[in-house]
Amino acid sequence: AAARELYMKGYGDRIAQKSAAELPAKEAEIKAALPSLVERANATRFDYFKKDTYIKPLLTFRDSGKDYPIAGRGMLGLFSGHEKSGKSFVLSYIESCGIGGMSELLNFHLDLDGGSILHFDTEQSLYFYQKTQRRILSNANVNGNSQKYNAYHLRRFSPAERVELIEYYLQNTPNVSVLIIDGFVDLVVDYNSIEKV
């Protein structure tokens, strides 16, 4: 009720509804492609009698001698927590485990399944980015560059440029098993704006 009252008094953004003529070219293109989109969506319709597809877990968590699968290829994951709560620190140990082929670190095991990690940092200063990268490789017992690991510092780029660069490296790096974006929120201009997401 309070938010509604403030809105009625003129506070807050007004998002105007766009007419069909004002639709951006991309939206018009998607509307034109609707028949093929529907056909592709129909191919994904759930069939109770079809056997489920098994996805080998790449990331597991070990507790009391038992491994619990967390994620496999094609799955999305998110480390969420307050600022400076250690998200990047824990993630760096998981990466080290995969690069070094270790059985586990911090109870996590990452099997790269013959592939590599593609890591993008969008938030740390160059100094702390470099320290983090050295820690990852050091914890993996790697004293140099690794074919299993490519890291890029994208803080100096705009959000739109970051997205383009990530897409480029993802499409042009062979056999990526794991993609990491440390600072996902930095890929948008204003994460509080519905129009900017």
N, CA and C of each residue as an Amber inpcrd file, in Angstrom:
protein
   591
   0.8330000  -1.1960000   0.0000000   0.0000000   0.0000000   0.0000000
   0.8720000   1.2530000   0.0000000   1.9640000   1.2150000   0.7720000
   2.8510000   2.3810000   0.8360000   3.5120000   2.6190000  -0.5240000
   3.9580000   1.5370000  -1.1800000   4.5830000   1.6690000  -2.4880000
   3.6000000   2.2220000  -3.5130000   2.3340000   1.7510000  -3.4640000
   1.3080000   2.2290000  -4.3830000   1.0560000   3.7120000  -4.1720000
   1.0040000   4.1290000  -2.9070000   0.7570000   5.5280000  -2.5900000
   1.9000000   6.4120000  -3.0940000   3.1350000   5.9580000  -2.9110000
   4.2740000   6.7220000  -3.4110000   4.2510000   6.8140000  -4.9370000
   3.8720000   5.7170000  -5.5870000   3.7840000   5.7150000  -7.0360000
   2.7250000   6.7160000  -7.4990000   1.5990000   6.7620000  -6.8250000
   0.5140000   7.6880000  -7.1740000   0.9540000   9.1400000  -6.9920000
   1.9030000   9.3770000  -6.0970000   2.4020000  10.7360000  -5.8640000
   3.4920000  11.1260000  -6.8650000   3.8450000  10.2020000  -7.7620000
   4.8080000  10.5220000  -8.8080000   6.1850000   9.9370000  -8.6160000
   6.4150000   9.2200000  -7.5300000   7.7250000   8.6090000  -7.3110000
   7.8550000   7.3350000  -8.1520000   9.1100000   6.9970000  -8.5060000
   9.3530000   5.7710000  -9.2590000   9.3410000   5.9910000 -10.7570000
   9.8950000   5.0360000 -11.4830000   9.9600000   5.1040000 -12.9440000
   8.6330000   4.6940000 -13.5480000   8.3240000   5.2720000 -14.6970000
   7.1440000   4.8920000 -15.4730000   7.6330000   4.1540000 -16.7110000
   7.2520000   2.8940000 -16.8560000   7.6450000   2.1130000 -18.0270000
   6.4820000   2.1150000 -19.0050000   6.6730000   2.8340000 -20.1040000
   5.6040000   2.9730000 -21.0990000   5.4570000   1.6920000 -21.9040000
   4.2120000   1.3140000 -22.1900000   3.9540000   0.1620000 -23.0470000
   4.2430000   0.5570000 -24.4870000   4.9450000  -0.2690000 -25.2150000
   5.3150000   0.0480000 -26.5930000   4.3000000  -0.5540000 -27.5530000
   3.9980000   0.2020000 -28.5990000   3.1020000  -0.3100000 -29.6340000
   3.8910000  -1.2670000 -30.5240000   3.1750000  -2.0300000 -31.3540000
   3.8240000  -2.9890000 -32.2450000   4.8100000  -2.2810000 -33.1800000
   4.4570000  -1.0430000 -33.5840000   5.3220000  -0.2920000 -34.4950000
   6.6320000   0.1010000 -33.8250000   6.6210000   0.1900000 -32.4960000
   7.8100000   0.6060000 -31.7690000   8.6900000  -0.5590000 -31.3260000
   8.2700000  -1.7870000 -31.6040000   9.0600000  -2.9330000 -31.1840000
  10.4410000  -2.8810000 -31.8130000  11.4680000  -3.1130000 -31.0300000
  12.8190000  -3.1390000 -31.6150000  12.9190000  -4.2210000 -32.6840000
  13.8730000  -4.0590000 -33.5650000  14.0450000  -4.9860000 -34.6850000
  14.2090000  -6.4270000 -34.2090000  14.9330000  -6.6370000 -33.0990000
  15.1670000  -7.9930000 -32.5970000  13.8480000  -8.6500000 -32.1830000
  12.9890000  -7.8880000 -31.5070000  11.6920000  -8.4470000 -31.0880000
  10.8280000  -8.7810000 -32.3010000  10.8580000  -7.9260000 -33.3170000
  10.0900000  -8.1900000 -34.5360000  10.6240000  -9.4370000 -35.2390000
  11.9460000  -9.6000000 -35.2190000  12.5770000 -10.7710000 -35.8240000
  12.1420000 -12.0500000 -35.1030000  12.0710000 -11.9920000 -33.7800000
  11.6450000 -13.1530000 -32.9930000  10.1890000 -13.4920000 -33.2910000
   9.3370000 -12.4680000 -33.3960000   7.9240000 -12.7130000 -33.7150000
   7.7910000 -13.3650000 -35.0930000   8.6120000 -12.9450000 -36.0410000
   8.5640000 -13.5200000 -37.3910000   9.0230000 -14.9790000 -37.3870000
   9.9210000 -15.3140000 -36.4600000  10.4600000 -16.6770000 -36.3950000
   9.6280000 -17.5920000 -35.4970000   8.4700000 -17.1300000 -35.0370000
   7.6650000 -17.9040000 -34.0890000   7.3410000 -19.3170000 -34.5510000
   6.9600000 -19.5590000 -35.8010000   6.6560000 -20.9520000 -36.2060000
   7.8300000 -21.9060000 -35.9730000   9.0510000 -21.4870000 -36.3090000
  10.1980000 -22.3820000 -36.0960000  10.5140000 -22.5000000 -34.6070000
  10.2700000 -21.4500000 -33.8430000  10.4680000 -21.5210000 -32.3910000
   9.5080000 -22.5280000 -31.7660000   8.2610000 -22.4940000 -32.2240000
   7.2580000 -23.4340000 -31.7120000   7.6640000 -24.8660000 -32.0470000
   8.1710000 -25.0800000 -33.2590000   8.6040000 -26.4180000 -33.6610000
   9.7510000 -26.9010000 -32.7640000  10.7190000 -26.0190000 -32.4870000
  11.8320000 -26.3830000 -31.6040000  11.3610000 -26.6340000 -30.1830000
  10.4120000 -25.8500000 -29.7170000   9.8780000 -26.0400000 -28.3630000
   9.1080000 -27.3590000 -28.2690000   8.3590000 -27.6970000 -29.3040000
   7.6060000 -28.9550000 -29.3220000   8.5340000 -30.1600000 -29.2070000
   9.7530000 -30.0420000 -29.7480000  10.7220000 -31.1320000 -29.6640000
  11.1780000 -31.3810000 -28.2270000  10.9420000 -30.4180000 -27.3470000
  11.3660000 -30.5550000 -25.9490000  10.2230000 -31.0140000 -25.0370000
   9.0460000 -31.2610000 -25.6240000   7.8900000 -31.6490000 -24.7990000
   8.2030000 -32.9160000 -24.0120000   7.8850000 -32.9240000 -22.7440000
   8.1900000 -34.0470000 -21.8710000   7.3860000 -35.2790000 -22.2610000
   8.0870000 -36.4010000 -22.3210000   7.4600000 -37.6880000 -22.6110000
   7.7550000 -38.6070000 -21.4300000   6.7410000 -38.9690000 -20.6880000
   6.8750000 -39.7770000 -19.4810000   7.5530000 -41.1120000 -19.7670000
   7.3210000 -41.6690000 -20.9610000   7.8130000 -43.0020000 -21.2790000
   9.2320000 -43.0050000 -21.8640000   9.7770000 -41.8440000 -22.1340000
  11.1400000 -41.7480000 -22.6630000  12.1290000 -41.7520000 -21.5070000
  13.2250000 -42.4970000 -21.6690000  14.2340000 -42.6060000 -20.6170000
  14.9100000 -41.2500000 -20.3810000  15.1250000 -40.9190000 -19.1100000
  15.7800000 -39.6590000 -18.7590000  17.2210000 -39.6500000 -19.2470000
  17.6820000 -38.4800000 -19.6630000  19.0640000 -38.3110000 -20.0910000
  19.9550000 -38.1910000 -18.8700000  21.0000000 -39.0010000 -18.8220000
  21.9340000 -38.9450000 -17.7010000  23.0190000 -37.9160000 -18.0020000
  23.2760000 -37.0360000 -17.0450000  24.3650000 -36.0700000 -17.1700000
  25.3930000 -36.3830000 -16.1020000  26.6030000 -36.7050000 -16.5470000
  27.6810000 -37.0340000 -15.6220000  27.9960000 -35.8040000 -14.7690000
  28.0110000 -35.9480000 -13.4420000  28.3500000 -34.7990000 -12.6040000
  29.8370000 -34.4470000 -12.7150000  30.1230000 -33.1700000 -12.9270000
  31.5070000 -32.7060000 -12.9340000  31.8950000 -32.1880000 -11.5510000
  30.9360000 -31.5490000 -10.8860000  31.1800000 -31.0030000  -9.5500000
  30.4190000 -31.8250000  -8.5230000  31.1490000 -32.3280000  -7.5400000
  30.5300000 -33.1060000  -6.4580000  30.9910000 -32.5650000  -5.1130000
  30.2170000 -32.8730000  -4.0920000  30.5550000 -32.5010000  -2.7170000
  30.6490000 -33.7810000  -1.8960000  31.7300000 -33.9320000  -1.1280000
  31.9470000 -35.1390000  -0.3360000  31.6550000 -34.8470000   1.1320000
  30.8080000 -35.6830000   1.7170000  30.4870000 -35.5670000   3.1390000
  30.4040000 -36.9670000   3.7270000  31.1560000 -37.1960000   4.7850000
  31.1730000 -38.4860000   5.4770000  31.4480000 -39.6450000   4.5190000
  32.3720000 -39.4220000   3.5790000  32.7680000 -40.4780000   2.6580000
  31.8290000 -40.7000000   1.4910000  30.7560000 -39.9120000   1.3870000
  29.8010000 -40.0710000   0.2880000  29.8570000 -38.8460000  -0.6150000
  29.8410000 -39.0710000  -1.9450000  29.8370000 -37.9870000  -2.9200000
  28.4120000 -37.6310000  -3.3070000  28.1340000 -36.3260000  -3.3010000
  26.8230000 -35.8130000  -3.7020000  26.9890000 -35.0000000  -4.9880000
  26.3220000 -35.4050000  -6.0820000  26.4630000 -34.6600000  -7.3330000
  25.8320000 -33.2790000  -7.2250000  26.5370000 -32.2810000  -7.7550000
  26.0260000 -30.9080000  -7.7300000  25.6880000 -30.4290000  -9.1370000
  26.6250000 -30.5960000 -10.1000000  26.3750000 -30.0590000 -11.4380000
  27.1730000 -30.8160000 -12.4880000  26.6450000 -30.8010000 -13.7070000
  27.3090000 -31.4010000 -14.8590000  27.3170000 -30.4340000 -16.0240000
  27.8190000 -30.8800000 -17.1700000  27.8750000 -30.0210000 -18.3640000
  26.4970000 -29.4930000 -18.7140000  26.4640000 -28.2110000 -19.0790000
  25.2200000 -27.5830000 -19.5010000  24.3610000 -27.0720000 -18.3630000
  24.7950000 -27.2550000 -17.1230000  24.0160000 -26.7810000 -15.9780000
  24.5460000 -25.4380000 -15.4930000  23.6560000 -24.6560000 -14.9060000
  24.0290000 -23.3580000 -14.3530000  24.1140000 -23.4540000 -12.8420000
  25.0640000 -22.7510000 -12.2610000  25.1950000 -22.7060000 -10.8130000
  25.4910000 -21.2890000 -10.3700000  25.1980000 -20.9910000  -9.1310000
  25.3940000 -19.6420000  -8.6110000  25.8840000 -19.7170000  -7.1790000
  26.9710000 -19.0120000  -6.9010000  27.4190000 -18.8150000  -5.5260000
  26.8250000 -17.5040000  -5.0730000  25.9910000 -17.5490000  -4.0640000
  25.3240000 -16.3500000  -3.5750000  25.6860000 -16.1110000  -2.1180000
  25.8810000 -14.8610000  -1.7670000  26.1960000 -14.5190000  -0.3860000
  26.5040000 -13.0360000  -0.2690000  26.6840000 -12.5840000   0.9620000
  26.9970000 -11.1780000   1.2070000  28.3720000 -10.8370000   0.6330000
  28.6100000  -9.5390000   0.4180000  29.9240000  -9.0910000  -0.0280000
  30.9840000  -9.5320000   0.9670000  32.1330000  -9.9310000   0.4300000
  33.2930000 -10.3270000   1.2280000  33.0070000 -11.5260000   2.1420000
  32.0720000 -12.3890000   1.7400000  31.7590000 -13.5760000   2.5490000
  32.5970000 -14.7880000   2.1360000  33.4260000 -14.6450000   1.1000000
  34.3130000 -15.7350000   0.7010000  33.8660000 -16.5250000  -0.5040000
  32.9230000 -16.0030000  -1.2870000  32.4340000 -16.7350000  -2.4680000
  33.5670000 -17.0160000  -3.4550000  34.3270000 -15.9740000  -3.7970000
  35.4290000 -16.1400000  -4.7520000  36.5160000 -17.0490000  -4.1910000
  36.7310000 -16.9960000  -2.8990000  37.7490000 -17.8200000  -2.2530000
  37.3960000 -19.3060000  -2.3870000  36.1530000 -19.6620000  -2.0660000
  35.7070000 -21.0570000  -2.1820000  35.7600000 -21.4930000  -3.6440000
  35.3000000 -20.6270000  -4.5270000  35.3100000 -20.9400000  -5.9530000
  36.7310000 -21.1940000  -6.4480000  37.6890000 -20.4130000  -5.9480000
  39.0810000 -20.5940000  -6.3840000  39.6090000 -21.9760000  -6.0000000
  39.2000000 -22.5010000  -4.8540000  39.6350000 -23.8420000  -4.4520000
  38.9860000 -24.9210000  -5.3170000  37.7410000 -24.7030000  -5.6900000
  37.0790000 -25.6530000  -6.5870000  37.7990000 -25.6800000  -7.9340000
  38.1560000 -24.4930000  -8.4510000  38.8900000 -24.4160000  -9.7120000
  40.2440000 -25.1240000  -9.5980000  40.9490000 -24.8770000  -8.4880000
  42.2610000 -25.5100000  -8.2680000  42.1420000 -27.0190000  -8.2990000
  41.0920000 -27.5420000  -7.7000000  40.8650000 -28.9850000  -7.6570000
  40.7490000 -29.5430000  -9.0750000  40.0120000 -28.8470000  -9.9380000
  39.8370000 -29.3000000 -11.3130000  41.1080000 -29.1900000 -12.1290000
  41.8270000 -28.0750000 -11.9800000  43.0570000 -27.8590000 -12.7530000
  44.1230000 -28.8670000 -12.3500000  44.2420000 -29.0970000 -11.0370000
  45.2780000 -29.9960000 -10.5330000  44.9010000 -31.4600000 -10.5380000
  43.6610000 -31.7810000 -10.9050000  43.2150000 -33.1750000 -10.9290000
  43.2190000 -33.8100000  -9.5530000  42.9170000 -33.0170000  -8.5250000
  42.9560000 -33.5070000  -7.1430000  41.6720000 -34.2270000  -6.7760000
  41.7570000 -35.0720000  -5.7640000  40.5810000 -35.8290000  -5.3570000
  39.5370000 -34.9140000  -4.7190000  39.9840000 -33.9230000  -3.9350000
  39.0390000 -32.9650000  -3.3750000  39.7800000 -31.8370000  -2.6640000
  39.1250000 -30.6800000  -2.6210000  39.5670000 -29.5280000  -1.8330000
  38.3150000 -28.9300000  -1.2000000  38.3700000 -28.6240000   0.0720000
  37.2070000 -28.0910000   0.8020000  35.9770000 -28.9820000   0.6130000
  36.1930000 -30.2730000   0.5130000  35.1360000 -31.2800000   0.3170000
  34.5120000 -31.2500000  -1.0750000  35.0310000 -30.4340000  -1.9890000
  34.5370000 -30.3870000  -3.3610000  35.4950000 -31.1480000  -4.2700000
  34.9280000 -31.7300000  -5.3280000  35.7370000 -32.3560000  -6.3700000
  35.2130000 -31.8510000  -7.7090000  36.1190000 -31.3980000  -8.5630000
  35.7430000 -30.9330000  -9.8990000  36.4840000 -31.7640000 -10.9350000
  35.7310000 -32.5180000 -11.7260000  36.2740000 -33.3450000 -12.8010000
  36.0540000 -32.5860000 -14.1070000  37.1250000 -32.1480000 -14.7470000
  36.9830000 -31.3780000 -15.9880000  36.6630000 -32.2540000 -17.1910000
  36.6190000 -33.5750000 -17.0120000  36.2080000 -34.5000000 -18.0650000
  36.9870000 -34.2600000 -19.3600000  38.2940000 -34.0090000 -19.2200000
  39.1480000 -33.8010000 -20.3860000  39.0990000 -32.4000000 -20.9630000
  38.3080000 -31.5270000 -20.3520000  38.1720000 -30.1680000 -20.8740000
  38.9480000 -29.1480000 -20.0630000  38.4950000 -27.9090000 -20.1310000
  39.1920000 -26.8210000 -19.4630000  38.2000000 -25.8760000 -18.7750000
  38.7630000 -24.9500000 -17.9890000  37.9800000 -23.9110000 -17.3110000
  38.2200000 -22.5940000 -18.0250000  37.1520000 -21.8620000 -18.2710000
  37.2100000 -20.5090000 -18.8110000  36.7050000 -19.5860000 -17.7100000
  37.5650000 -18.6960000 -17.1980000  37.2680000 -17.8740000 -16.0250000
  37.2860000 -16.3950000 -16.4180000  36.2320000 -15.6590000 -16.0390000
  36.1620000 -14.2170000 -16.2820000  35.9370000 -13.5040000 -14.9570000
  36.7660000 -12.5030000 -14.6740000  36.6160000 -11.6890000 -13.4690000
  36.1780000 -10.2990000 -13.9010000  35.0490000  -9.8500000 -13.3790000
  34.5130000  -8.5430000 -13.7710000  34.5660000  -7.5240000 -12.6350000
  35.0300000  -7.9300000 -11.4410000  34.8970000  -7.0200000 -10.3060000
  36.1850000  -6.6500000  -9.5870000  37.1650000  -7.5260000  -9.5250000
  38.3650000  -7.2300000  -8.7450000  39.2870000  -6.2540000  -9.4670000
  40.0890000  -5.5220000  -8.6890000  41.1370000  -4.6990000  -9.2900000
  42.1650000  -5.6350000  -9.9050000  43.0020000  -5.1050000 -10.7830000
  43.9990000  -5.9400000 -11.4600000  44.9130000  -6.6250000 -10.4530000
  45.3070000  -5.9160000  -9.4060000  46.2020000  -6.4810000  -8.3930000
  45.5780000  -7.7160000  -7.7370000  44.3320000  -7.6020000  -7.2630000
  43.6900000  -8.7300000  -6.5850000  43.3080000  -9.8370000  -7.5680000
  43.0040000  -9.4660000  -8.8090000  42.7550000 -10.4770000  -9.8420000
  43.9980000 -11.3460000 -10.0250000  45.1670000 -10.6950000 -10.1390000
  46.4080000 -11.4360000 -10.3330000  46.7260000 -12.3160000  -9.1190000
  46.5000000 -11.7870000  -7.9180000  46.7380000 -12.5870000  -6.7050000
  45.8320000 -13.8210000  -6.6860000  44.5740000 -13.6340000  -7.0590000
  43.6240000 -14.7570000  -7.0830000  44.0630000 -15.8070000  -8.0910000
  44.4800000 -15.3720000  -9.2760000  44.8990000 -16.3260000 -10.3120000
  46.1290000 -17.1130000  -9.8650000  47.0760000 -16.4360000  -9.2250000
  48.2710000 -17.1340000  -8.7270000  47.8940000 -18.1390000  -7.6350000
  46.9110000 -17.7760000  -6.7780000  46.4700000 -18.6960000  -5.7230000
  45.8250000 -19.9360000  -6.3430000  44.9930000 -19.7330000  -7.3550000
  44.3250000 -20.8580000  -8.0140000  45.3590000 -21.8370000  -8.5760000
  46.3370000 -21.3150000  -9.3060000  47.3510000 -22.1820000  -9.9150000
  48.2720000 -22.7880000  -8.8690000  48.6270000 -22.0160000  -7.8510000
  49.4930000 -22.5340000  -6.7830000  48.8100000 -23.6750000  -6.0280000
  47.5330000 -23.5020000  -5.6980000  46.7950000 -24.5520000  -4.9890000
  46.6050000 -25.7980000  -5.8480000  46.6950000 -25.6170000  -7.1750000
  46.5910000 -26.7560000  -8.0910000  47.9510000 -27.3950000  -8.3380000
  48.9860000 -26.8860000  -7.6450000  50.3630000 -27.3500000  -7.8340000
  50.8420000 -27.1490000  -9.2710000  50.4330000 -26.0270000  -9.8690000
  50.8410000 -25.6640000 -11.2200000  51.7100000 -24.4120000 -11.1180000
  52.9310000 -24.4940000 -11.5960000  53.8670000 -23.3680000 -11.5430000
  54.0800000 -22.7980000 -12.9340000  53.0120000 -22.2960000 -13.5240000
  53.0730000 -21.7370000 -14.8700000  51.6720000 -21.6920000 -15.4510000
  51.5770000 -21.4500000 -16.7410000  50.2810000 -21.4470000 -17.4000000
  49.8000000 -22.8830000 -17.5850000  48.4860000 -23.0480000 -17.6580000
  47.9110000 -24.3830000 -17.7910000  46.9860000 -24.4420000 -18.9980000
  47.0800000 -25.5320000 -19.7510000  46.1800000 -25.7480000 -20.8880000
  44.7370000 -25.9400000 -20.4160000  44.5680000 -26.2730000 -19.1470000
  43.2360000 -26.5280000 -18.5960000  42.5710000 -25.2640000 -18.0630000
  43.2630000 -24.1110000 -18.1560000  42.7500000 -22.9160000 -17.4800000
  43.0760000 -21.6440000 -18.2560000  42.0360000 -20.8740000 -18.5780000
  42.1940000 -19.5740000 -19.2240000  41.3830000 -18.5590000 -18.4320000
  42.0590000 -17.5020000 -17.9440000  41.3900000 -16.4780000 -17.1390000
  41.5830000 -15.1120000 -17.7810000  40.5270000 -14.2840000 -17.7130000
  40.5360000 -12.9490000 -18.3030000  39.9920000 -11.9360000 -17.3040000
  40.6060000 -10.7550000 -17.2940000  40.2080000  -9.6670000 -16.3960000
  39.3850000  -8.6600000 -17.2040000  38.0760000  -8.5790000 -16.9550000
  37.1790000  -7.7630000 -17.7780000  36.6560000  -6.5110000 -17.0740000
  37.2040000  -6.1720000 -15.9370000  36.6790000  -5.0290000 -15.1730000
  36.7340000  -3.7250000 -15.9720000  37.7430000  -3.5370000 -16.7920000
  37.9280000  -2.2770000 -17.5180000  36.9410000  -2.0890000 -18.6710000
  36.1740000  -3.1350000 -19.0120000  35.2480000  -3.0670000 -20.1320000
  33.8280000  -2.7300000 -19.6700000  33.0140000  -2.1960000 -20.5660000
  31.6150000  -1.9090000 -20.2490000  30.8400000  -3.2220000 -20.1420000
  29.6550000  -3.2190000 -19.5010000  28.8690000  -4.4580000 -19.4180000
  28.5870000  -5.0890000 -20.7870000  28.2350000  -4.2870000 -21.7820000
  27.9490000  -4.8340000 -23.1180000  29.2040000  -5.4400000 -23.7340000
  30.3480000  -4.7830000 -23.5400000  31.6040000  -5.3170000 -24.0660000
  31.9710000  -6.6200000 -23.3630000  31.7150000  -6.7070000 -22.0580000
  32.0060000  -7.9350000 -21.3070000  31.2240000  -9.1110000 -21.8760000
  29.9380000  -8.8890000 -22.1340000  29.0890000  -9.9540000 -22.6800000
  29.6220000 -10.4140000 -24.0350000  29.9770000  -9.4610000 -24.8990000
  30.5170000  -9.8080000 -26.2180000  31.8100000 -10.6050000 -26.0990000
  32.7010000 -10.1890000 -25.1950000  33.9660000 -10.8870000 -25.0170000
  33.7570000 -12.3020000 -24.4850000  32.8530000 -12.4480000 -23.5230000
  32.5710000 -13.7780000 -22.9720000  32.0330000 -14.6950000 -24.0650000
  31.0940000 -14.1970000 -24.8700000  30.5560000 -15.0040000 -25.9690000
  31.6570000 -15.3850000 -26.9550000  32.5330000 -14.4290000 -27.2700000
  33.6150000 -14.7000000 -28.2150000  34.5220000 -15.8250000 -27.6990000
  35.0060000 -15.6830000 -26.4530000  35.9300000 -16.6910000 -25.9250000
  35.2410000 -18.0410000 -25.7360000  33.9840000 -18.0310000 -25.3740000
  33.2580000 -19.2890000 -25.2050000  33.1360000 -20.0280000 -26.5430000
  32.8950000 -19.2800000 -27.6070000  32.7450000 -19.9040000 -28.9310000
  34.0890000 -20.2660000 -29.5620000  35.1760000 -19.6290000 -29.1070000
  36.4730000 -19.8280000 -29.7510000  37.5030000 -20.5360000 -28.8750000
  37.0770000 -21.0710000 -27.7520000  37.9670000 -21.8600000 -26.9020000
  37.4920000 -23.3090000 -26.9850000  38.3230000 -24.2070000 -27.4790000
  37.8710000 -25.5910000 -27.6400000  37.7000000 -26.3200000 -26.3120000
  36.6900000 -27.1700000 -26.2670000  36.4680000 -28.1100000 -25.1660000
  36.3950000 -27.4660000 -23.7830000  35.5140000 -26.4730000 -23.6400000
  35.3090000 -25.8410000 -22.3290000  34.3680000 -26.7240000 -21.5150000
  34.8370000 -27.1520000 -20.3380000  33.9830000 -27.9330000 -19.4360000
  33.2340000 -27.0320000 -18.4690000  33.9180000 -25.9750000 -17.9940000
  33.3410000 -25.0990000 -16.9720000  33.5850000 -23.6430000 -17.3600000
  32.5200000 -22.8390000 -17.3270000  32.5930000 -21.3920000 -17.5430000
  32.3050000 -20.7090000 -16.2240000  33.2160000 -19.8260000 -15.7880000
  33.0340000 -19.1210000 -14.5230000  33.0270000 -17.6270000 -14.7910000
  32.0020000 -16.9480000 -14.2750000  31.9330000 -15.4920000 -14.3370000
  31.8910000 -15.0040000 -12.8980000  33.0140000 -14.4790000 -12.4390000
  33.0940000 -13.9820000 -11.0650000  32.6890000 -12.5180000 -11.0810000
  31.4480000 -12.2920000 -10.7340000  30.8640000 -10.9670000 -10.7790000
  29.8010000 -10.8850000 -11.8600000  28.8930000 -11.8690000 -11.8770000
  27.8480000 -11.9560000 -12.9090000  27.0050000 -10.6870000 -12.9630000
  26.7650000 -10.0670000 -11.8040000  25.9240000  -8.8700000 -11.7480000
  26.5530000  -7.7170000 -12.5290000  27.8680000  -7.7860000 -12.7580000
  28.5560000  -6.7280000 -13.4980000  28.3560000  -6.8320000 -15.0040000
  27.5140000  -7.7500000 -15.4540000  27.2210000  -7.8630000 -16.8770000
  26.0160000  -7.0170000 -17.2830000  25.3740000  -6.3520000 -16.3340000
  24.2460000  -5.4730000 -16.6280000  24.5690000  -4.0620000 -16.1470000
  23.9430000  -3.0760000 -16.7720000  24.1860000  -1.6760000 -16.4200000
  23.5720000  -1.3610000 -15.0680000  22.3300000  -1.7830000 -14.8740000
  21.6210000  -1.5020000 -13.6220000  20.7600000  -2.7180000 -13.2850000
  21.2220000  -3.5240000 -12.3180000  20.4970000  -4.7550000 -12.0020000
  19.1680000  -4.4970000 -11.3080000  18.8780000  -3.2540000 -10.9370000
  17.5810000  -2.9050000 -10.3430000  16.5670000  -2.4780000 -11.3870000
  16.9800000  -2.3740000 -12.6510000  16.1010000  -1.9170000 -13.7220000
  15.6180000  -3.0970000 -14.5430000  14.3070000  -3.2250000 -14.6800000
  13.7230000  -4.3080000 -15.4770000  14.1430000  -4.1540000 -16.9380000
  14.2480000  -2.9120000 -17.4370000  14.5980000  -2.6930000 -18.8300000
  16.0480000  -2.9920000 -19.1290000  16.9370000  -2.9330000 -18.1400000
  18.3680000  -3.1010000 -18.3610000  18.8270000  -4.5460000 -18.1900000
  17.9810000  -5.4190000 -17.6650000  18.3850000  -6.8070000 -17.4080000
  18.3280000  -7.6040000 -18.6830000
